[in-house]
Backbone as a ProteinNet text record, in pm:
[ID]
protein_1_A
[PRIMARY]
MTQGGRLSMDNGTRGELLGCLAEAIESVTNVHPTRVAVDGPPAAGKTMLADELAVVLRAQGREVIRAQIEDFLTPRSQRYRRGKHSAEGCYHDSFDFDALHRALLDPLGPGGNRAFRQAVYDKATDTALSEPVTTAAADAVLLFDGVFLMRPELIDRWDLRIFVSAAFEQTLDRARTRDLAVYGSVTEVERRFHSRYRPSQQFYFDTVRPTDHADIIVHNDEPQQPAWEARPR
[TERTIARY]
13538.6	13658.8	13721.3	13758.6	13820.8	13970.8	14036.7	14181.9	14221.6	14282.6	14323.6	14209.6	14092.8	13978.5	13896.7	13936.6	13860.5	13809.2	13702.5	13661.8	13762.7	13783.3	13874	13820.3	13910.8	13878.6	13776.9	13681.6	13585.9	13612.7	13591.2	13600.7	13471.9	13434.2	13312.2	13283.8	13161.9	13118.2	13076.5	13056.2	13006.9	12871.6	12786.9	12655.4	12662.2	12755.1	12770.7	12820.7	12912.7	12958.7	12843.3	12765	12653.1	12552.4	12531.4	12442.3	12495.4	12626.5	12689.2	12674.2	12696.7	12684.6	12540.4	12445.8	12304.6	12266	12317.5	12289.7	12349.1	12469.4	12532.1	12449.8	12397.8	12313	12184.5	12125.9	12001.8	12021.6	12143.7	12170.1	12183.5	12197.1	12208.1	12069.5	12057.5	11928	11934.6	11857.7	11850.5	11705.2	11680.9	11550.1	11555.7	11666.4	11684.9	11743.7	11750.5	11808.9	11951.6	11988.3	12121.6	12216.9	12321.5	12416.6	12541.1	12559.6	12666.2	12773.6	12896.3	13010.3	13072.3	13100.4	13174.2	13300.4	13406.3	13531.6	13630.5	13739.9	13846.1	13916.5	14031.2	14106.2	14036.6	14078	14019	14030.4	13922.2	13915.9	13926.2	13899.5	13898.7	13771	13665.3	13537.8	13427.3	13440.5	13342.8	13205.1	13202.5	13075.1	13000.6	13071.3	13007.4	12950.8	13027.7	12979.6	12856.6	12858.9	12743.6	12621.2	12641	12528.7	12468.5	12554.1	12504.1	12434.4	12489	12426.9	12291.2	12279.3	12150.6	12043.5	12079.7	11983.7	11935.3	12028.2	11993.2	11899.5	11933	11851.4	11713.1	11705.5	11574	11488	11550.7	11475.5	11421.6	11485.9	11439	11336.8	11303.2	11200.8	11251.5	11384.9	11439.2	11444	11415.1	11437.8	11587.5	11647.1	11791.8	11817.2	11901.9	11949.5	12093.7	12121.3	12256.8	12318.2	12434.1	12503.1	12653.1	12727.6	12872	12941.7	13065.9	13145.9	13168	13165.2	13183.6	13074.4	12961.8	12851.7	12862.9	12974.5	12999.7	13142.6	13188.7	13318.4	13311.6	13426.7	13437.1	13449.4	13427.2	13445.3	13587.1	13600	13728	13839.1	13805.8	13907.8	13966.5	13884.7	13934.3	14001.3	13940.2	13989.4	14131.7	14161.5	14292	14378.5	14352.7	14428.2	14575.7	14609.6	14750.6	14805	14721.5	14762.4	14687.8	14666.3	14589.2	14658.3	14788.5	14862.4	14904.9	14845.2	14883.8	14813.2	14891.9	14833.9	14773.9	14840.7	14787.6	14651.8	14641.5	14514.3	14405.5	14442.4	14345.2	14285	14367.7	14318.6	14251.7	14311.2	14266.4	14164	14160.2	14081.6	13963.8	13942.8	13850.5	13704.2	13674.6	13538.7	13476.8	13346.8	13270.4	13199.4	13269.6	13213.8	13096.9	13101.9	12990.4	12861.7	12870.3	12751.4	12705	12799.9	12764.2	12690.6	12740.7	12671.9	12532.3	12528.5	12404.4	12296.8	12336.2	12238.3	12197.5	12287.5	12262.2	12283.3	12403	12435.1	12363.2	12355.2	12288.6	12136.4	12070.3	11926.1	11889.3	11977.5	11949.4	11998.4	12064.1	12122.2	12033.4	12087.6	12010.1	11957.6	11831.1	11771.4	11742.4	11778.3	11752.2	11606.6	11566.8	11427.2	11407.2	11512.5	11512.7	11485.5	11487	11467.8	11605.7	11640.6	11778.1	11786.8	11906.7	11944.4	12066.2	12066.3	12173.8	12287.6	12279.8	12388.4	12376.8	12492.7	12492.6	12581.9	12649.4	12749.1	12748.5	12761	12769.8	12912.2	12987	13127.2	13143.4	13053.1	13065.4	13059.2	12973.7	12956.2	13023	13078	13142	13046.4	12923.9	12822.6	12749.3	12690.8	12610.5	12478.8	12426.9	12297.5	12194.1	12072.3	11961.2	11856.1	11893.7	11801.5	11689.7	11571.6	11462.5	11492.4	11435	11450.2	11356.5	11409.7	11333.5	11332	11223	11215.4	11229.4	11327.4	11355.6	11264.9	11238.9	11171.3	11265.4	11208.6	11290.3	11383.6	11344.4	11427.4	11502.8	11518.6	11593.9	11741.6	11811.3	11955.6	12023.8	12119.5	12206.5	12331.2	12356.3	12480.8	12562.9	12669.5	12749.5	12891.6	12935.4	13069.7	13161	13290	13388.1	13519.2	13612.6	13743.8	13742.9	13832.9	13860.8	13740.3	13653.8	13530.5	13549.4	13667.7	13691.7	13766.5	13789	13865.5	13787.2	13854.4	13788.5	13661.9	13655.4	13537.5	13411.1	13428	13314.2	13293.1	13393.6	13393	13272.7	13225.2	13114.8	12977.7	12974	12845.8	12797.1	12877.6	12841.6	12788.8	12689.3	12635.8	12696.6	12753.2	12826.7	12934.5	13056.7	13170.6	13229.9	13228.7	13286	13406.7	13515.7	13634.9	13663.7	13673	13700.6	13848	13918.8	14063.1	14099.6	14202.6	14259.5	14402.4	14487.8	14627.9	14640.3	14742.8	14758.7	14767.5	14845.2	14858.7	14726.4	14644.4	14513.2	14424.1	14424.6	14341.3	14391.7	14521.4	14575.6	14538.1	14542.9	14505.6	14359.1	14271.8	14130.6	14112.7	14188.3	14174.9	14220.5	14316	14362.6	14247.9	14153.9	14035.5	13924.9	13896.7	13784.1	13800.2	13922.3	13944.3	14004.4	14017.8	14082.3	14007.2	13875.4	13797.3	13803.1	13817.8	13820.5	13950.3	14063.8	14195.1	14263.6	14208.1	14254.7	14365.8	14439.9	14548.1	14583	14637.2	14682.1	14794.8	14879.5	14989.6	14938.8	14834	14779.9	14709.5	14640	14579.2	14686.4	14796.5	14904.6	14969.2	14985	15044.4	14957.6	14826.8	14735.4	14744.1	14745.9	14750	14880	14991.3	15120.8	15147.8	15101.8	15135	15027.6	14899.6	14789.7	14720.7	14674	14586.4	14660.9	14768.8	14839.3	14902.2	14971	15027.2	14921.1	14808	14703.3	14644.7	14632.7	14587	14689.4	14817	14920.2	14915.4	14894.5	14879.8	14759.9	14650.7	14528.4	14555.1	14622.1	14652.5	14746.4	14845.3	14943.3	14883.2	14791.3	14739	14606.6	14521.3	14386.9	14375.3	14450.6	14443.7	14299.8	14244.6	14101.6	14058	14143.7	14100.5	14081.7	14144	14121.5	13980.6	13917	13782.8	13673.1	13709.7	13609.9	13544.5	13413.7	13342.7	13364.2	13372.8	13393.2	13496.8	13594.3	13693.5	13670.5	13651.2	13631	13759.1	13817.4	13937.4	13891.3	13904.7	13835.1	13930	14044	14134.4	14070	13994.4	13918.9	13770.3	13702.4	13565.3	13468.2	13486.1	13394.2	13433.8	13550.5	13595.8	13653	13570	13619.2	13649	13722	13741.3	13699.4	13656.5	13614.6	13634.5	13647.5	13660.1	13578.3	13529.4	13439.7	13472.7	13454.9	13468.4	13337	13345.5	13221.2	13152	13021.4	12945.5	12879.1
16121	16083.5	15960.2	15863.5	15742.8	15753.2	15683.9	15677.6	15533.3	15469.4	15330.8	15236.9	15263.1	15175.3	15207.9	15310.9	15350.6	15492.6	15521	15659.9	15733.1	15860	15937.7	15945.5	15968.2	15965.5	16071.6	16033.3	16127.7	16141.2	16260.8	16286.7	16353.4	16330.3	16395.1	16362	16387.9	16358.4	16212.2	16168.4	16032.6	16013.4	16111.2	16101.3	16090.8	16163.6	16156.3	16019.2	15962.7	15826.9	15728.1	15734.8	15641.8	15658.4	15782.4	15806.1	15744.8	15755.7	15696.1	15545	15482.8	15337.5	15292.6	15368.1	15334.2	15342.7	15442.8	15455.9	15338.7	15297	15183.6	15056.9	15036.4	14919.6	14929.1	15048.1	15068.1	15040.1	15061.3	15042.5	14896.4	14807.3	14664.5	14611.4	14550.5	14496.3	14343.8	14283.8	14138.9	14096.1	13967.7	13910.4	13837.8	13852.6	13792.9	13900.3	13878.2	13977.9	14015.2	14138.4	14189.3	14157.6	14081.6	14036	14125.5	14202.8	14302.5	14257.4	14245.6	14214.9	14344.9	14350.6	14463	14403.3	14402.6	14336.3	14436.9	14385.8	14471.5	14408.5	14462.2	14405.3	14427.4	14353.9	14373.1	14517.5	14569.6	14704.1	14815.1	14782.4	14887.2	14970.7	14917.2	14988	14927	14798.3	14729.8	14721.9	14676.8	14655.2	14786.1	14889.1	15018.8	15071.5	15058.3	15106.6	15029.4	14897.4	14816.8	14848.2	14869.3	14905	15039.2	15136.6	15268.7	15263.1	15184.3	15170.1	15102.4	15007.7	14940.6	15040.1	15135.2	15237.9	15319.7	15359.2	15438.2	15360.7	15235.9	15155.7	15129.3	15102.1	15078.5	15204.1	15320.4	15445.7	15467.2	15404.9	15412.8	15304.7	15222.8	15120.9	14984.7	14965.1	14834.5	14741.1	14614.5	14512.3	14481.1	14484.9	14463.7	14342.9	14254.3	14140.3	14171.1	14177.9	14203.7	14073.6	14040.6	13919.2	13943.2	13854.9	13870.9	13736.8	13741.8	13619.9	13554.8	13636.6	13582.4	13483.1	13490.4	13397.5	13268.1	13254.1	13133.5	13084	13102.9	13049.8	12898.5	12835	12694.6	12683.8	12566.7	12551	12586.1	12627.9	12674.6	12570.2	12442.8	12338.2	12332.5	12358.3	12361.2	12494.2	12602.2	12735.8	12758.2	12699.8	12721.9	12596.7	12504.5	12379.6	12400.6	12510.4	12543.4	12641.6	12677.7	12772.2	12904	12970.5	13095	13209.4	13197	13305	13269.7	13165.1	13119.5	13199.6	13262.7	13333.3	13235	13120.3	13018.5	12968.4	12947.6	12904.2	13008.2	13134.1	13242.1	13238.2	13218.9	13222.1	13091.2	12978.5	12849.7	12776	12801.7	12718	12788	12915.4	12993.1	12984.9	12958.2	12981.7	12858.7	12843.5	12732.5	12781.2	12777.2	12830.3	12747.5	12616.7	12533.2	12574.7	12598	12640.4	12778.3	12867	13001.7	12997	12917.3	12903.8	12843.9	12735.9	12659.5	12739.3	12808.6	12873.4	13012	13081	13222.7	13265.9	13246.7	13308.9	13244.5	13112.3	13046.8	13064.7	13054.1	13079.6	13220.4	13317.8	13454.6	13483.8	13387.3	13408.2	13362.5	13361.3	13318.4	13175.8	13157	13024.8	12982.7	13067.6	13033.8	13055.4	12993.5	13006.1	13118.7	13191.8	13307.5	13268.6	13138.8	13091.9	13075.1	13162.5	13171.5	13167.9	13139	13156.3	13247.7	13348.3	13446.6	13417.6	13308.6	13268.6	13119.5	13053.1	12909.9	12878.6	12981.4	12955.9	13071.1	13034.9	13132.9	13132	13238.4	13244.7	13245.4	13311.6	13324.4	13189.7	13099.9	12969.9	12856.1	12886.3	12786.9	12671.3	12707.6	12606.5	12643.3	12541.3	12564.3	12630	12711.3	12774.8	12706.1	12704.3	12651.2	12760.6	12865	12975.8	12934	12991.2	12960.1	13014.2	12949.1	12993.5	13111.1	13213.4	13332	13343.7	13393.9	13413.8	13561.8	13593.7	13731.7	13776.8	13905.9	13964.8	13958.9	13958.5	13949.3	14068.5	14185	14304.7	14336.7	14238.2	14259.4	14281.7	14337.1	14359.7	14286.7	14202.1	14141	14227	14278.1	14347.5	14253.7	14202	14098.7	14150.6	14163.6	14216	14109.8	14123.7	14030.3	14038.8	13958.4	13953	13849	13867.3	13768.9	13740.3	13837.2	13809.6	13800.9	13839.4	13829.5	13702.2	13614.4	13493.5	13403	13308.3	13230.5	13157.7	13117	13044.4	13131.2	13264.5	13354.3	13452.6	13476.2	13591.4	13595.7	13480.7	13482.9	13488	13496.4	13501.1	13644.2	13745.2	13883.1	13956.5	14041.3	14126.7	14266.5	14304.1	14429.3	14406.4	14454.8	14428.4	14560.4	14580.5	14700.1	14657.3	14729.8	14703.2	14825.6	14805	14913.3	14908.1	15014.2	15019.5	15116.8	15081.4	15172	15127.6	15221.5	15191	15096	15009.7	14910.7	14974.5	15078	15140.7	15197.7	15243.1	15293.5	15180.7	15066.6	14955.3	14897.3	14890.8	14840	14930	15059.3	15152.6	15135.2	15115.6	15092.4	14961.8	14859	14727.6	14728.9	14812.2	14819.5	14851.6	14931.2	14963.7	14861.1	14828.6	14740	14601.5	14545.6	14404.8	14382.9	14489	14474.9	14377.4	14389.1	14299.4	14155.2	14136.7	14001.9	13930.3	13998.9	13935.8	13964.6	14055.2	14071.8	14171.6	14206.8	14303.4	14362.6	14483	14546.1	14464.2	14405.8	14324.1	14207.8	14140.9	14027.2	14073.6	14187.3	14242.4	14266.3	14328.4	14358.6	14230.5	14132.3	14005.1	13937.8	13935	13874.3	13945.9	14077.2	14152.3	14127	14128.3	14115	13972.1	13872.6	13734.4	13666.1	13698.6	13626.3	13710.6	13828.7	13902.7	13974.4	14044	14116	14021.9	13914.4	13824.5	13755.7	13721.9	13657.8	13756.1	13881.6	13982.5	14004.7	14000.3	14016.8	13902.7	13780.7	13665.8	13685.6	13731.6	13758.7	13861.4	13968.9	14072.2	14019.5	13940.7	13890.4	13788.6	13705.7	13596.2	13628.8	13704.7	13731.2	13870.5	13967.3	14105.9	14156.7	14164.1	14193.3	14327.1	14428.1	14557.7	14555.3	14458.5	14444.3	14395.7	14331.5	14275.5	14366.5	14468.7	14553.8	14647.4	14665.4	14766.4	14905.1	14911.8	15038.9	15016.9	15105.7	15104.1	15226.8	15204	15312.4	15329	15446.4	15477.1	15537.1	15457.8	15485.1	15523.4	15582	15626.7	15735.5	15822.7	15927.6	15903.1	15827.2	15785.2	15898.7	16013.4	16124.3	16207.5	16181.9	16249.2	16143.9	16052.9	15941	15982.1	15896.3	15905.6	15772	15775.1	15649.8	15657.4	15540.4	15530.6	15411.2	15419.3	15314.7	15280.2	15153.4	15108.4	15136.7	15174.6	15187.4	15051.2	15048.2	14923	14908.2
8628.4	8554	8616.4	8536.1	8588	8581.2	8673.5	8677.1	8698.6	8597.4	8611.4	8638.9	8580.5	8600	8723.2	8796.9	8915	8897.3	8968.1	8977.9	9064.7	9036	9118.4	9261.5	9355.2	9497.4	9535.2	9620.5	9677.4	9826.4	9878.8	10021.5	10065.8	10190	10237.6	10381.8	10421.2	10556.7	10567.5	10689.4	10711.3	10643.7	10655.7	10594.2	10443.7	10382.4	10237.5	10194.4	10272.1	10243.1	10249.3	10355.3	10369.9	10257	10214.9	10101.8	9974.1	9953.1	9835	9835.9	9952.8	9962.5	9941.3	9997.5	9978.7	9831.6	9761	9617.8	9539.5	9578.6	9510.6	9528.3	9647.9	9672.9	9593.3	9587.8	9512.4	9364.3	9315.1	9172.2	9132.2	9230.9	9200.8	9165.7	9051.6	9008.6	9009.9	9097.9	9113.5	9121	9099.2	9130	9263.6	9332.7	9465.3	9556.6	9688.5	9777.8	9737.5	9765.6	9733.8	9848.3	9818	9919.6	9915.2	10022.6	10027.7	10125.8	10077.2	10163.1	10212.5	10343.2	10401.7	10462.2	10382.8	10414.9	10473.1	10528.8	10578.7	10696.5	10735.8	10847.7	10981	11084.5	11217.6	11263	11320.9	11379.2	11275.3	11148.4	11046.1	11051.2	11113.7	11122.1	11038.8	11006.8	10921.6	10986.9	11111.3	11178.7	11199.2	11242.2	11262.1	11131	11022.9	10893.8	10849.4	10862.2	10821.8	10907.2	11036.2	11123.8	11084.2	11056.3	11016.7	10881.1	10791.4	10660.3	10671	10762.5	10784	10826.3	10911.8	10955.5	10836	10749.9	10631.9	10540.3	10513.6	10421.7	10478.3	10607.8	10669.4	10664.6	10681.2	10671.5	10531.4	10432.5	10294.5	10261.5	10360.2	10341	10300	10299.2	10261.4	10382.5	10358.8	10460.6	10463.4	10581.3	10595	10684.4	10638	10716.7	10755.2	10884.9	10932.5	10982.6	10930.9	10973.7	10967.3	11035.9	11047.7	11032.8	10987.3	10975.7	11111.8	11219.8	11354.4	11392.3	11325.1	11352.7	11273.2	11197.9	11119.6	11144.5	11266.4	11305.9	11322.5	11312.9	11349.9	11501.5	11560.6	11705.8	11748.7	11873.7	11926.1	11909.1	11926.4	11914.7	11773.9	11673.9	11536.4	11504.9	11553.7	11522.4	11573.4	11688.7	11752.1	11753.5	11662.4	11665.1	11633.7	11563.3	11538.7	11641.7	11739.7	11842.8	11829.8	11943.5	11945.4	11873.1	11851.5	11787.5	11644.9	11589.3	11456.8	11347.3	11261.6	11147.2	11046.8	11027.4	10936.4	10984.6	11116.1	11171.6	11154.7	11171.2	11154	11014.5	10914.6	10776.6	10734.9	10770.6	10715.7	10802	10932.2	11022.2	11088.7	11062.8	11146.1	11105.8	10977.1	10930.1	10864.1	10888.4	10832.7	10706.6	10596	10471.8	10421.1	10441.6	10396.7	10466.9	10598	10672.5	10628.8	10600.6	10556.3	10423.1	10330.9	10202.2	10221.8	10297.5	10312	10386.6	10492.3	10578.7	10530.9	10461.3	10436.5	10291.2	10238.9	10110.5	9992.8	9991.5	9879	9880.9	9996.6	9996	9948.5	9970.8	9929.2	9787.3	9724.9	9593	9480.1	9357.6	9240.8	9258.6	9237.5	9250.7	9393.1	9492	9632	9668.8	9779	9821.2	9923.2	9954.4	10045.9	10190.4	10222.1	10359.8	10423.8	10516.3	10564.6	10717.2	10763.2	10903.8	10905.2	10990.7	10986.2	11082.6	11155.8	11245.1	11272.6	11287.9	11320.1	11439.9	11496	11600.3	11699.8	11828.3	11936.8	11990.8	11961.2	12001.4	12152.8	12222.5	12367.5	12437.6	12387.8	12452	12375.1	12257.5	12170.6	12141.8	12106.2	12075.5	11946.7	11884.6	11765.1	11802.8	11711.5	11729.5	11641.4	11688.7	11608.1	11593.3	11522.5	11501	11406.6	11424.4	11331.5	11192.9	11093.4	10955.3	10929.7	10862.8	10825.4	10674	10619	10474.5	10441.9	10357	10319.6	10205.8	10202.7	10087	9966.4	9847.7	9726.9	9711.3	9765.5	9753.2	9882.1	9968.9	10093.6	10063.2	10161	10151.2	10265.4	10232.6	10332.1	10345.8	10466	10497.4	10583.7	10526.4	10591.9	10608.7	10734.7	10756.8	10815.6	10784.9	10836.6	10761.4	10804.5	10740	10628.2	10532.8	10426.5	10336.7	10316.1	10241.8	10091.1	10041.4	9897.4	9859.2	9953.8	9924.8	9829	9763.6	9658.3	9702.2	9828.9	9876.1	9878	9873	9889.7	9775.9	9695.3	9605.9	9513.5	9466	9369.9	9436.3	9569.3	9638.7	9663.3	9632.4	9664.5	9541.7	9563.9	9458.1	9461.3	9576.1	9590.1	9695	9666.1	9753.2	9801.1	9932.3	9994.6	10075.7	10061.5	10142.1	10227.2	10359.2	10453.9	10490.4	10460.4	10478.1	10590.1	10666.9	10766.6	10792.7	10827.2	10853.7	10971.9	10968.5	11073.4	11210.9	11226.7	11358	11406.2	11313.2	11349.4	11400.8	11330.3	11374.1	11505.9	11524.3	11650.1	11765.5	11744.5	11850.8	11888.9	11790.3	11820	11895.5	11854.7	11918	12062.4	12095.2	12235.3	12328.7	12281.4	12361.8	12342	12216.1	12184.3	12242.2	12234.8	12267.9	12406.6	12483.3	12614.6	12704.7	12708.7	12794	12745.4	12614.6	12558.1	12591.4	12577.8	12591.9	12724.6	12803.1	12939.9	12962.2	12858.5	12873.9	12738.6	12741.2	12617.7	12555.3	12639.3	12589.2	12505.6	12553.5	12478.5	12351.7	12356.7	12235.5	12130.3	12170.4	12076.8	12024.4	12112.8	12069.3	11964.7	11987.4	11889.6	11754.6	11760.1	11635.4	11560.1	11630.8	11563.3	11515.6	11592.3	11557.2	11473.9	11496.1	11430.2	11322.5	11360.3	11270.4	11158.6	11190.9	11085.5	10982.2	11023.7	10922	10836.7	10896.3	10816.1	10715.7	10754.5	10659.6	10548.4	10584.6	10482.2	10381.4	10432	10342.3	10249.8	10305.3	10228.6	10119.2	10154.2	10055.1	9947.1	9986.8	9890.4	9794	9843.4	9761.6	9693.3	9758.9	9706.2	9644.4	9696.2	9651.1	9658.4	9779.3	9794	9737	9741.3	9689.5	9538.1	9471.1	9326.8	9296.8	9393.6	9374.3	9427.6	9502.7	9567.4	9467.2	9481	9402.9	9462	9594.3	9664.1	9773.6	9781.9	9889.2	9976.3	10104.5	10200.6	10281.9	10277	10355.2	10486.8	10594.6	10720.3	10833.6	10800.8	10906.8	10992.2	10927.7	10997	10969.2	11054.3	11022.8	10993.5	11057.6	11033.4	10912.2	10857.7	10735.8	10639.9	10594.3	10513.7	10369.8	10304.2	10159.6	10100.5	9975.9	9913.4	9762.4	9703.1	9558.7	9512.6	9390.7	9340.4	9196.5	9165.2	9027.2	8953.7	8829.3	8750.1	8742.8	8758.2	8752	8616.6
[MASK]
+++++++++++++++++++++++++++++++++++++++++++++++++++++++++++++++++++++++++++++++++++++++++++++++++++++++++++++++++++++++++++++++++++++++++++++++++++++++++++++++++++++++++++++++++++++++++++++++++++++++++++++++++++++++++++++++++++++++++

């Protein structure tokens, strides 16, 4: 039964969620690889979900390409030119969309030659990468996770759009542990979230309304007891 254009909410185990997502991917019919966006705010659980989904798909015999928006960042000097705590910089200056299209999304899309590179930038060393070109199978699946994936520069490049949702306090609590080694203190983790990440996500929600574009929304506050809803395809 649909409610307001959506299927009514489903609840279940982690395994049931992964099975539902795998079925949704299987239902996509393309003559090129299926490009799946796994969007959501920082620390919502995007990467873990995409990694787990990759295991399921590979067990079913699908070739899976795993990639992340973090591998298509701009250099640090550009990324932080408005300051490390700038929300505007987070949204407008962080990502090299031209490189992402050229190296990965367009080769795997309609009319592409399937010859792709899954990363162009190394965040740890702030240097460009020169990875070898790989050719994907026609029925391969790209699982691409990151923030802001429904924005206008990317929205038409996806064949299936998943949005991973979690309450802000939940994501901040996860980040206090996850990002402690990166930022050096819980205080700095909290400062980044409050000044840079949360306002940029709010801008994204206000201007793009990403959940309106998602095919599937995963409510990930309790990862082992998730809820999800899907638009009819």
